[in-house]
Amino acid sequence: MKQNKRIIFLDIDGTIYGKPGIIPESAKQAVRLARENGHRIYLGTGRNKAEVAEDIWDMGFDGMVGSAGAYVEHQGELIFNQHLPQSYLNDLYRFFEKHKIVYTVETNDYLYGTRENVEKQYQYFEHVFTGDAGEIKSLELFDSITKIVDDIYQVKDVNKILFYDAPVTLEEVRREFGDHFMVTPSSVGKITGESAEMYDVNISKATGIEHLLTYLGEAQEDTIAFGDGSNDFEMLEYVGIGIAMGNGVSALKKTADMVTDTAINDGLYKGFKLCGLI
Protein backbone atom coordinates (compact mmCIF):
# COMPACT_ATOMS: atom_id res chain seq x y z
CA MET A 1 0.00 0.00 0.00
CA LYS A 2 1.58 3.27 -1.12
CA GLN A 3 1.27 6.21 1.25
CA ASN A 4 2.81 9.44 2.50
CA LYS A 5 6.06 9.17 4.38
CA ARG A 6 5.21 8.65 8.02
CA ILE A 7 6.78 9.64 11.33
CA ILE A 8 6.64 6.64 13.65
CA PHE A 9 7.03 6.54 17.43
CA LEU A 10 7.86 3.34 19.30
CA ASP A 11 7.67 2.62 23.00
CA ILE A 12 10.45 0.33 24.26
CA ASP A 13 9.33 -1.95 27.11
CA GLY A 14 6.62 -4.30 25.92
CA THR A 15 6.73 -2.84 22.41
CA ILE A 16 10.26 -3.15 21.02
CA TYR A 17 11.40 -5.48 23.80
CA GLY A 18 9.35 -8.69 23.63
CA LYS A 19 10.79 -9.65 27.01
CA PRO A 20 13.05 -7.49 29.20
CA GLY A 21 16.22 -6.80 27.22
CA ILE A 22 15.22 -8.99 24.25
CA ILE A 23 14.42 -7.53 20.80
CA PRO A 24 12.71 -9.93 18.37
CA GLU A 25 14.57 -10.11 15.07
CA SER A 26 11.31 -9.26 13.31
CA ALA A 27 11.21 -5.91 15.14
CA LYS A 28 14.70 -5.05 13.92
CA GLN A 29 13.66 -6.01 10.40
CA ALA A 30 10.51 -3.90 10.58
CA VAL A 31 12.45 -0.78 11.56
CA ARG A 32 15.10 -1.37 8.89
CA LEU A 33 12.56 -1.91 6.10
CA ALA A 34 10.44 1.08 7.13
CA ARG A 35 13.48 3.34 7.10
CA GLU A 36 14.44 2.02 3.68
CA ASN A 37 10.94 3.01 2.55
CA GLY A 38 11.61 6.59 3.65
CA HIS A 39 9.73 6.68 6.95
CA ARG A 40 11.29 8.36 9.99
CA ILE A 41 11.27 6.49 13.28
CA TYR A 42 11.66 7.85 16.81
CA LEU A 43 11.54 6.32 20.25
CA GLY A 44 8.56 7.34 22.37
CA THR A 45 9.56 6.10 25.80
CA GLY A 46 9.40 6.71 29.51
CA ARG A 47 13.12 5.96 29.70
CA ASN A 48 15.73 8.69 29.81
CA LYS A 49 18.44 8.72 27.17
CA ALA A 50 20.93 6.89 29.39
CA GLU A 51 18.45 4.05 29.92
CA VAL A 52 18.25 3.31 26.18
CA ALA A 53 20.59 0.38 25.53
CA GLU A 54 22.92 0.23 22.54
CA ASP A 55 20.95 -2.62 20.96
CA ILE A 56 17.98 -0.25 20.71
CA TRP A 57 20.00 2.56 19.11
CA ASP A 58 21.61 0.05 16.76
CA MET A 59 18.19 -0.53 15.17
CA GLY A 60 18.41 2.96 13.69
CA PHE A 61 16.34 5.85 15.07
CA ASP A 62 16.05 9.49 14.08
CA GLY A 63 15.79 10.60 17.69
CA MET A 64 13.62 10.17 20.74
CA VAL A 65 10.80 11.49 22.84
CA GLY A 66 12.11 10.36 26.22
CA SER A 67 11.39 10.68 29.94
CA ALA A 68 7.66 10.40 29.12
CA GLY A 69 7.83 13.57 27.01
CA ALA A 70 10.13 15.73 29.14
CA TYR A 71 13.08 15.20 26.75
CA VAL A 72 12.97 15.49 22.95
CA GLU A 73 15.92 14.91 20.63
CA HIS A 74 16.26 14.91 16.83
CA GLN A 75 19.36 13.38 15.25
CA GLY A 76 21.43 14.04 18.35
CA GLU A 77 20.19 17.61 18.83
CA LEU A 78 18.23 18.48 21.99
CA ILE A 79 15.13 20.43 21.03
CA PHE A 80 13.09 20.33 24.25
CA ASN A 81 13.72 19.48 27.91
CA GLN A 82 11.54 20.35 30.88
CA HIS A 83 12.60 19.64 34.45
CA LEU A 84 10.39 19.31 37.51
CA PRO A 85 10.20 22.34 39.86
CA GLN A 86 12.34 21.78 42.96
CA SER A 87 9.59 22.91 45.35
CA TYR A 88 7.26 20.15 44.10
CA LEU A 89 10.04 17.61 44.40
CA ASN A 90 10.88 18.59 47.97
CA ASP A 91 7.27 18.02 49.06
CA LEU A 92 7.23 14.66 47.27
CA TYR A 93 10.52 13.53 48.86
CA ARG A 94 9.19 14.34 52.32
CA PHE A 95 6.05 12.30 51.60
CA PHE A 96 8.13 9.35 50.41
CA GLU A 97 10.37 9.53 53.45
CA LYS A 98 7.39 9.70 55.80
CA HIS A 99 5.86 6.56 54.24
CA LYS A 100 9.19 4.75 53.70
CA ILE A 101 8.68 4.53 49.94
CA VAL A 102 11.63 3.30 47.86
CA TYR A 103 12.34 5.72 45.03
CA THR A 104 14.94 7.10 42.63
CA VAL A 105 14.96 10.24 40.50
CA GLU A 106 15.82 10.52 36.83
CA THR A 107 17.85 13.15 35.00
CA ASN A 108 18.91 12.99 31.37
CA ASP A 109 22.09 11.07 32.17
CA TYR A 110 21.57 9.12 35.39
CA LEU A 111 19.26 7.72 38.03
CA TYR A 112 19.95 8.96 41.56
CA GLY A 113 19.01 7.60 44.95
CA THR A 114 20.19 7.37 48.52
CA ARG A 115 22.23 4.31 49.40
CA GLU A 116 19.30 2.83 51.34
CA ASN A 117 16.84 3.32 48.47
CA VAL A 118 19.19 2.01 45.80
CA GLU A 119 20.02 -1.10 47.83
CA LYS A 120 16.32 -1.78 48.50
CA GLN A 121 15.56 -1.25 44.84
CA TYR A 122 18.18 -3.81 43.83
CA GLN A 123 16.71 -6.28 46.32
CA TYR A 124 13.27 -5.69 44.82
CA PHE A 125 14.52 -6.27 41.27
CA GLU A 126 16.32 -9.43 42.31
CA HIS A 127 13.04 -10.67 43.73
CA VAL A 128 10.80 -9.93 40.71
CA PHE A 129 13.21 -10.85 37.89
CA THR A 130 14.08 -14.47 37.19
CA GLY A 131 17.60 -13.86 35.92
CA ASP A 132 17.43 -14.79 32.24
CA ALA A 133 19.93 -13.20 29.83
CA GLY A 134 17.77 -10.24 28.87
CA GLU A 135 16.95 -9.40 32.46
CA ILE A 136 20.60 -9.59 33.47
CA LYS A 137 21.50 -7.22 30.64
CA SER A 138 18.78 -4.81 31.73
CA LEU A 139 19.93 -4.85 35.35
CA GLU A 140 23.54 -4.28 34.29
CA LEU A 141 22.46 -1.20 32.34
CA PHE A 142 20.42 0.01 35.28
CA ASP A 143 23.41 -0.50 37.58
CA SER A 144 25.75 1.41 35.25
CA ILE A 145 23.64 4.58 35.24
CA THR A 146 22.58 4.64 38.91
CA LYS A 147 24.45 6.96 41.26
CA ILE A 148 24.21 6.98 45.04
CA VAL A 149 23.92 10.39 46.71
CA ASP A 150 23.88 11.43 50.35
CA ASP A 151 21.28 14.16 49.82
CA ILE A 152 18.62 13.59 47.16
CA TYR A 153 17.42 17.18 47.63
CA GLN A 154 20.64 18.41 45.98
CA VAL A 155 20.06 16.53 42.69
CA LYS A 156 19.23 19.05 39.97
CA ASP A 157 17.43 18.87 36.61
CA VAL A 158 15.08 16.02 37.51
CA ASN A 159 12.73 14.86 34.74
CA LYS A 160 10.91 12.00 36.44
CA ILE A 161 10.60 9.97 39.66
CA LEU A 162 10.33 6.19 39.95
CA PHE A 163 9.02 4.35 43.00
CA TYR A 164 8.54 0.67 43.76
CA ASP A 165 6.26 -1.58 45.81
CA ALA A 166 5.02 1.30 47.96
CA PRO A 167 3.06 0.72 51.19
CA VAL A 168 0.48 3.27 49.97
CA THR A 169 -1.75 3.04 46.91
CA LEU A 170 -1.25 4.94 43.69
CA GLU A 171 -4.56 6.67 44.36
CA GLU A 172 -3.23 8.01 47.67
CA VAL A 173 -0.21 9.42 45.87
CA ARG A 174 -2.49 10.96 43.21
CA ARG A 175 -4.66 12.58 45.89
CA GLU A 176 -1.61 14.19 47.42
CA PHE A 177 0.24 15.21 44.28
CA GLY A 178 -2.12 14.91 41.31
CA ASP A 179 -2.21 18.68 40.79
CA HIS A 180 1.47 18.67 39.88
CA PHE A 181 2.40 15.10 38.91
CA MET A 182 1.13 12.36 36.66
CA VAL A 183 1.25 9.04 38.54
CA THR A 184 1.43 6.22 35.99
CA PRO A 185 1.81 2.51 36.78
CA SER A 186 5.19 1.03 35.86
CA SER A 187 5.35 -0.14 32.23
CA VAL A 188 7.87 -2.91 32.90
CA GLY A 189 5.88 -6.15 32.86
CA LYS A 190 7.34 -7.88 35.89
CA ILE A 191 7.25 -4.87 38.19
CA THR A 192 4.62 -5.59 40.83
CA GLY A 193 2.95 -3.89 43.78
CA GLU A 194 2.25 -0.18 43.99
CA SER A 195 4.99 0.87 41.58
CA ALA A 196 4.88 3.89 39.28
CA GLU A 197 6.64 6.68 37.45
CA MET A 198 5.82 10.32 38.17
CA TYR A 199 6.35 13.29 35.88
CA ASP A 200 4.98 16.79 35.27
CA VAL A 201 1.20 16.76 34.92
CA ASN A 202 1.48 18.99 31.85
CA ILE A 203 3.96 16.65 30.12
CA SER A 204 3.30 13.43 28.21
CA LYS A 205 4.63 11.54 25.23
CA ALA A 206 1.99 13.43 23.22
CA THR A 207 3.33 16.87 24.22
CA GLY A 208 6.83 15.66 23.39
CA ILE A 209 5.69 14.54 19.93
CA GLU A 210 3.99 17.91 19.44
CA HIS A 211 7.27 19.71 20.18
CA LEU A 212 9.07 17.48 17.69
CA LEU A 213 6.47 17.99 14.94
CA THR A 214 6.61 21.75 15.43
CA TYR A 215 10.39 21.63 15.08
CA LEU A 216 10.19 19.43 11.98
CA GLY A 217 7.29 21.32 10.43
CA GLU A 218 5.39 18.07 9.97
CA ALA A 219 1.69 17.22 10.27
CA GLN A 220 0.08 15.36 13.16
CA GLU A 221 -1.97 13.31 10.69
CA ASP A 222 1.18 11.71 9.26
CA THR A 223 2.21 10.14 12.57
CA ILE A 224 1.85 6.56 13.83
CA ALA A 225 2.68 5.26 17.31
CA PHE A 226 2.97 1.85 18.95
CA GLY A 227 2.69 1.28 22.69
CA ASP A 228 1.51 -1.07 25.39
CA GLY A 229 1.46 0.69 28.74
CA SER A 230 -0.39 3.24 30.82
CA ASN A 231 1.98 6.03 29.81
CA ASP A 232 1.10 5.46 26.14
CA PHE A 233 -2.53 6.63 26.23
CA GLU A 234 -1.85 10.24 25.31
CA MET A 235 0.61 9.25 22.59
CA LEU A 236 -1.77 6.83 20.88
CA GLU A 237 -4.63 9.32 21.11
CA TYR A 238 -2.56 12.19 19.69
CA VAL A 239 -1.03 10.56 16.61
CA GLY A 240 -2.78 9.93 13.32
CA ILE A 241 -2.87 6.17 13.95
CA GLY A 242 -2.41 4.72 17.43
CA ILE A 243 -1.60 1.01 17.62
CA ALA A 244 -1.66 -1.03 20.84
CA MET A 245 0.43 -4.14 21.25
CA GLY A 246 -1.41 -7.40 21.91
CA ASN A 247 0.27 -7.57 25.32
CA GLY A 248 -0.86 -4.03 26.15
CA VAL A 249 -3.11 -3.04 29.03
CA SER A 250 -6.78 -3.68 28.29
CA ALA A 251 -7.89 -0.04 28.40
CA LEU A 252 -5.22 0.96 25.88
CA LYS A 253 -6.32 -1.75 23.46
CA LYS A 254 -9.91 -0.54 23.73
CA THR A 255 -9.03 3.05 22.84
CA ALA A 256 -6.38 2.38 20.15
CA ASP A 257 -7.16 2.66 16.45
CA MET A 258 -5.70 -0.81 15.88
CA VAL A 259 -4.36 -3.72 17.92
CA THR A 260 -1.47 -5.83 16.69
CA ASP A 261 -0.02 -9.08 18.05
CA THR A 262 2.12 -9.31 21.18
CA ALA A 263 5.64 -7.92 21.08
CA ILE A 264 7.21 -11.36 21.49
CA ASN A 265 5.01 -12.77 18.69
CA ASP A 266 6.26 -10.34 16.00
CA GLY A 267 3.66 -7.72 16.89
CA LEU A 268 5.76 -4.78 15.76
CA TYR A 269 6.47 -6.32 12.34
CA LYS A 270 2.82 -7.27 11.89
CA GLY A 271 1.72 -3.78 12.87
CA PHE A 272 4.11 -2.20 10.37
CA LYS A 273 2.67 -4.48 7.68
CA LEU A 274 -0.87 -3.61 8.74
CA CYS A 275 -0.15 0.10 8.24
CA GLY A 276 1.61 -0.37 4.91
CA LEU A 277 4.95 0.84 6.27
CA ILE A 278 6.74 -2.22 4.92
GROMACS .gro file of C-alpha atoms in nm:
model
  278
    1MET     CA    1   0.000   0.000   0.000
    2LYS     CA    2   0.158   0.327  -0.112
    3GLN     CA    3   0.127   0.621   0.125
    4ASN     CA    4   0.281   0.944   0.250
    5LYS     CA    5   0.606   0.917   0.438
    6ARG     CA    6   0.521   0.865   0.802
    7ILE     CA    7   0.678   0.964   1.133
    8ILE     CA    8   0.664   0.664   1.365
    9PHE     CA    9   0.703   0.654   1.743
   10LEU     CA   10   0.786   0.334   1.930
   11ASP     CA   11   0.767   0.262   2.300
   12ILE     CA   12   1.045   0.033   2.426
   13ASP     CA   13   0.933  -0.195   2.711
   14GLY     CA   14   0.662  -0.430   2.592
   15THR     CA   15   0.673  -0.284   2.241
   16ILE     CA   16   1.026  -0.315   2.102
   17TYR     CA   17   1.140  -0.548   2.380
   18GLY     CA   18   0.935  -0.869   2.363
   19LYS     CA   19   1.079  -0.965   2.701
   20PRO     CA   20   1.305  -0.749   2.920
   21GLY     CA   21   1.622  -0.680   2.722
   22ILE     CA   22   1.522  -0.899   2.425
   23ILE     CA   23   1.442  -0.753   2.080
   24PRO     CA   24   1.271  -0.993   1.837
   25GLU     CA   25   1.457  -1.011   1.507
   26SER     CA   26   1.131  -0.926   1.331
   27ALA     CA   27   1.121  -0.591   1.514
   28LYS     CA   28   1.470  -0.505   1.392
   29GLN     CA   29   1.366  -0.601   1.040
   30ALA     CA   30   1.051  -0.390   1.058
   31VAL     CA   31   1.245  -0.078   1.156
   32ARG     CA   32   1.510  -0.137   0.889
   33LEU     CA   33   1.256  -0.191   0.610
   34ALA     CA   34   1.044   0.108   0.713
   35ARG     CA   35   1.348   0.334   0.710
   36GLU     CA   36   1.444   0.202   0.368
   37ASN     CA   37   1.094   0.301   0.255
   38GLY     CA   38   1.161   0.659   0.365
   39HIS     CA   39   0.973   0.668   0.695
   40ARG     CA   40   1.129   0.836   0.999
   41ILE     CA   41   1.127   0.649   1.328
   42TYR     CA   42   1.166   0.785   1.681
   43LEU     CA   43   1.154   0.632   2.025
   44GLY     CA   44   0.856   0.734   2.237
   45THR     CA   45   0.956   0.610   2.580
   46GLY     CA   46   0.940   0.671   2.951
   47ARG     CA   47   1.312   0.596   2.970
   48ASN     CA   48   1.573   0.869   2.981
   49LYS     CA   49   1.844   0.872   2.717
   50ALA     CA   50   2.093   0.689   2.939
   51GLU     CA   51   1.845   0.405   2.992
   52VAL     CA   52   1.825   0.331   2.618
   53ALA     CA   53   2.059   0.038   2.553
   54GLU     CA   54   2.292   0.023   2.254
   55ASP     CA   55   2.095  -0.262   2.096
   56ILE     CA   56   1.798  -0.025   2.071
   57TRP     CA   57   2.000   0.256   1.911
   58ASP     CA   58   2.161   0.005   1.676
   59MET     CA   59   1.819  -0.053   1.517
   60GLY     CA   60   1.841   0.296   1.369
   61PHE     CA   61   1.634   0.585   1.507
   62ASP     CA   62   1.605   0.949   1.408
   63GLY     CA   63   1.579   1.060   1.769
   64MET     CA   64   1.362   1.017   2.074
   65VAL     CA   65   1.080   1.149   2.284
   66GLY     CA   66   1.211   1.036   2.622
   67SER     CA   67   1.139   1.068   2.994
   68ALA     CA   68   0.766   1.040   2.912
   69GLY     CA   69   0.783   1.357   2.701
   70ALA     CA   70   1.013   1.573   2.914
   71TYR     CA   71   1.308   1.520   2.675
   72VAL     CA   72   1.297   1.549   2.295
   73GLU     CA   73   1.592   1.491   2.063
   74HIS     CA   74   1.626   1.491   1.683
   75GLN     CA   75   1.936   1.338   1.525
   76GLY     CA   76   2.143   1.404   1.835
   77GLU     CA   77   2.019   1.761   1.883
   78LEU     CA   78   1.823   1.848   2.199
   79ILE     CA   79   1.513   2.043   2.103
   80PHE     CA   80   1.309   2.033   2.425
   81ASN     CA   81   1.372   1.948   2.791
   82GLN     CA   82   1.154   2.035   3.088
   83HIS     CA   83   1.260   1.964   3.445
   84LEU     CA   84   1.039   1.931   3.751
   85PRO     CA   85   1.020   2.234   3.986
   86GLN     CA   86   1.234   2.178   4.296
   87SER     CA   87   0.959   2.291   4.535
   88TYR     CA   88   0.726   2.015   4.410
   89LEU     CA   89   1.004   1.761   4.440
   90ASN     CA   90   1.088   1.859   4.797
   91ASP     CA   91   0.727   1.802   4.906
   92LEU     CA   92   0.723   1.466   4.727
   93TYR     CA   93   1.052   1.353   4.886
   94ARG     CA   94   0.919   1.434   5.232
   95PHE     CA   95   0.605   1.230   5.160
   96PHE     CA   96   0.813   0.935   5.041
   97GLU     CA   97   1.037   0.953   5.345
   98LYS     CA   98   0.739   0.970   5.580
   99HIS     CA   99   0.586   0.656   5.424
  100LYS     CA  100   0.919   0.475   5.370
  101ILE     CA  101   0.868   0.453   4.994
  102VAL     CA  102   1.163   0.330   4.786
  103TYR     CA  103   1.234   0.572   4.503
  104THR     CA  104   1.494   0.710   4.263
  105VAL     CA  105   1.496   1.024   4.050
  106GLU     CA  106   1.582   1.052   3.683
  107THR     CA  107   1.785   1.315   3.500
  108ASN     CA  108   1.891   1.299   3.137
  109ASP     CA  109   2.209   1.107   3.217
  110TYR     CA  110   2.157   0.912   3.539
  111LEU     CA  111   1.926   0.772   3.803
  112TYR     CA  112   1.995   0.896   4.156
  113GLY     CA  113   1.901   0.760   4.495
  114THR     CA  114   2.019   0.737   4.852
  115ARG     CA  115   2.223   0.431   4.940
  116GLU     CA  116   1.930   0.283   5.134
  117ASN     CA  117   1.684   0.332   4.847
  118VAL     CA  118   1.919   0.201   4.580
  119GLU     CA  119   2.002  -0.110   4.783
  120LYS     CA  120   1.632  -0.178   4.850
  121GLN     CA  121   1.556  -0.125   4.484
  122TYR     CA  122   1.818  -0.381   4.383
  123GLN     CA  123   1.671  -0.628   4.632
  124TYR     CA  124   1.327  -0.569   4.482
  125PHE     CA  125   1.452  -0.627   4.127
  126GLU     CA  126   1.632  -0.943   4.231
  127HIS     CA  127   1.304  -1.067   4.373
  128VAL     CA  128   1.080  -0.993   4.071
  129PHE     CA  129   1.321  -1.085   3.789
  130THR     CA  130   1.408  -1.447   3.719
  131GLY     CA  131   1.760  -1.386   3.592
  132ASP     CA  132   1.743  -1.479   3.224
  133ALA     CA  133   1.993  -1.320   2.983
  134GLY     CA  134   1.777  -1.024   2.887
  135GLU     CA  135   1.695  -0.940   3.246
  136ILE     CA  136   2.060  -0.959   3.347
  137LYS     CA  137   2.150  -0.722   3.064
  138SER     CA  138   1.878  -0.481   3.173
  139LEU     CA  139   1.993  -0.485   3.535
  140GLU     CA  140   2.354  -0.428   3.429
  141LEU     CA  141   2.246  -0.120   3.234
  142PHE     CA  142   2.042   0.001   3.528
  143ASP     CA  143   2.341  -0.050   3.758
  144SER     CA  144   2.575   0.141   3.525
  145ILE     CA  145   2.364   0.458   3.524
  146THR     CA  146   2.258   0.464   3.891
  147LYS     CA  147   2.445   0.696   4.126
  148ILE     CA  148   2.421   0.698   4.504
  149VAL     CA  149   2.392   1.039   4.671
  150ASP     CA  150   2.388   1.143   5.035
  151ASP     CA  151   2.128   1.416   4.982
  152ILE     CA  152   1.862   1.359   4.716
  153TYR     CA  153   1.742   1.718   4.763
  154GLN     CA  154   2.064   1.841   4.598
  155VAL     CA  155   2.006   1.653   4.269
  156LYS     CA  156   1.923   1.905   3.997
  157ASP     CA  157   1.743   1.887   3.661
  158VAL     CA  158   1.508   1.602   3.751
  159ASN     CA  159   1.273   1.486   3.474
  160LYS     CA  160   1.091   1.200   3.644
  161ILE     CA  161   1.060   0.997   3.966
  162LEU     CA  162   1.033   0.619   3.995
  163PHE     CA  163   0.902   0.435   4.300
  164TYR     CA  164   0.854   0.067   4.376
  165ASP     CA  165   0.626  -0.158   4.581
  166ALA     CA  166   0.502   0.130   4.796
  167PRO     CA  167   0.306   0.072   5.119
  168VAL     CA  168   0.048   0.327   4.997
  169THR     CA  169  -0.175   0.304   4.691
  170LEU     CA  170  -0.125   0.494   4.369
  171GLU     CA  171  -0.456   0.667   4.436
  172GLU     CA  172  -0.323   0.801   4.767
  173VAL     CA  173  -0.021   0.942   4.587
  174ARG     CA  174  -0.249   1.096   4.321
  175ARG     CA  175  -0.466   1.258   4.589
  176GLU     CA  176  -0.161   1.419   4.742
  177PHE     CA  177   0.024   1.521   4.428
  178GLY     CA  178  -0.212   1.491   4.131
  179ASP     CA  179  -0.221   1.868   4.079
  180HIS     CA  180   0.147   1.867   3.988
  181PHE     CA  181   0.240   1.510   3.891
  182MET     CA  182   0.113   1.236   3.666
  183VAL     CA  183   0.125   0.904   3.854
  184THR     CA  184   0.143   0.622   3.599
  185PRO     CA  185   0.181   0.251   3.678
  186SER     CA  186   0.519   0.103   3.586
  187SER     CA  187   0.535  -0.014   3.223
  188VAL     CA  188   0.787  -0.291   3.290
  189GLY     CA  189   0.588  -0.615   3.286
  190LYS     CA  190   0.734  -0.788   3.589
  191ILE     CA  191   0.725  -0.487   3.819
  192THR     CA  192   0.462  -0.559   4.083
  193GLY     CA  193   0.295  -0.389   4.378
  194GLU     CA  194   0.225  -0.018   4.399
  195SER     CA  195   0.499   0.087   4.158
  196ALA     CA  196   0.488   0.389   3.928
  197GLU     CA  197   0.664   0.668   3.745
  198MET     CA  198   0.582   1.032   3.817
  199TYR     CA  199   0.635   1.329   3.588
  200ASP     CA  200   0.498   1.679   3.527
  201VAL     CA  201   0.120   1.676   3.492
  202ASN     CA  202   0.148   1.899   3.185
  203ILE     CA  203   0.396   1.665   3.012
  204SER     CA  204   0.330   1.343   2.821
  205LYS     CA  205   0.463   1.154   2.523
  206ALA     CA  206   0.199   1.343   2.322
  207THR     CA  207   0.333   1.687   2.422
  208GLY     CA  208   0.683   1.566   2.339
  209ILE     CA  209   0.569   1.454   1.993
  210GLU     CA  210   0.399   1.791   1.944
  211HIS     CA  211   0.727   1.971   2.018
  212LEU     CA  212   0.907   1.748   1.769
  213LEU     CA  213   0.647   1.799   1.494
  214THR     CA  214   0.661   2.175   1.543
  215TYR     CA  215   1.039   2.163   1.508
  216LEU     CA  216   1.019   1.943   1.198
  217GLY     CA  217   0.729   2.132   1.043
  218GLU     CA  218   0.539   1.807   0.997
  219ALA     CA  219   0.169   1.722   1.027
  220GLN     CA  220   0.008   1.536   1.316
  221GLU     CA  221  -0.197   1.331   1.069
  222ASP     CA  222   0.118   1.171   0.926
  223THR     CA  223   0.221   1.014   1.257
  224ILE     CA  224   0.185   0.656   1.383
  225ALA     CA  225   0.268   0.526   1.731
  226PHE     CA  226   0.297   0.185   1.895
  227GLY     CA  227   0.269   0.128   2.269
  228ASP     CA  228   0.151  -0.107   2.539
  229GLY     CA  229   0.146   0.069   2.874
  230SER     CA  230  -0.039   0.324   3.082
  231ASN     CA  231   0.198   0.603   2.981
  232ASP     CA  232   0.110   0.546   2.614
  233PHE     CA  233  -0.253   0.663   2.623
  234GLU     CA  234  -0.185   1.024   2.531
  235MET     CA  235   0.061   0.925   2.259
  236LEU     CA  236  -0.177   0.683   2.088
  237GLU     CA  237  -0.463   0.932   2.111
  238TYR     CA  238  -0.256   1.219   1.969
  239VAL     CA  239  -0.103   1.056   1.661
  240GLY     CA  240  -0.278   0.993   1.332
  241ILE     CA  241  -0.287   0.617   1.395
  242GLY     CA  242  -0.241   0.472   1.743
  243ILE     CA  243  -0.160   0.101   1.762
  244ALA     CA  244  -0.166  -0.103   2.084
  245MET     CA  245   0.043  -0.414   2.125
  246GLY     CA  246  -0.141  -0.740   2.191
  247ASN     CA  247   0.027  -0.757   2.532
  248GLY     CA  248  -0.086  -0.403   2.615
  249VAL     CA  249  -0.311  -0.304   2.903
  250SER     CA  250  -0.678  -0.368   2.829
  251ALA     CA  251  -0.789  -0.004   2.840
  252LEU     CA  252  -0.522   0.096   2.588
  253LYS     CA  253  -0.632  -0.175   2.346
  254LYS     CA  254  -0.991  -0.054   2.373
  255THR     CA  255  -0.903   0.305   2.284
  256ALA     CA  256  -0.638   0.238   2.015
  257ASP     CA  257  -0.716   0.266   1.645
  258MET     CA  258  -0.570  -0.081   1.588
  259VAL     CA  259  -0.436  -0.372   1.792
  260THR     CA  260  -0.147  -0.583   1.669
  261ASP     CA  261  -0.002  -0.908   1.805
  262THR     CA  262   0.212  -0.931   2.118
  263ALA     CA  263   0.564  -0.792   2.108
  264ILE     CA  264   0.721  -1.136   2.149
  265ASN     CA  265   0.501  -1.277   1.869
  266ASP     CA  266   0.626  -1.034   1.600
  267GLY     CA  267   0.366  -0.772   1.689
  268LEU     CA  268   0.576  -0.478   1.576
  269TYR     CA  269   0.647  -0.632   1.234
  270LYS     CA  270   0.282  -0.727   1.189
  271GLY     CA  271   0.172  -0.378   1.287
  272PHE     CA  272   0.411  -0.220   1.037
  273LYS     CA  273   0.267  -0.448   0.768
  274LEU     CA  274  -0.087  -0.361   0.874
  275CYS     CA  275  -0.015   0.010   0.824
  276GLY     CA  276   0.161  -0.037   0.491
  277LEU     CA  277   0.495   0.084   0.627
  278ILE     CA  278   0.674  -0.222   0.492
   0.00000   0.00000   0.00000
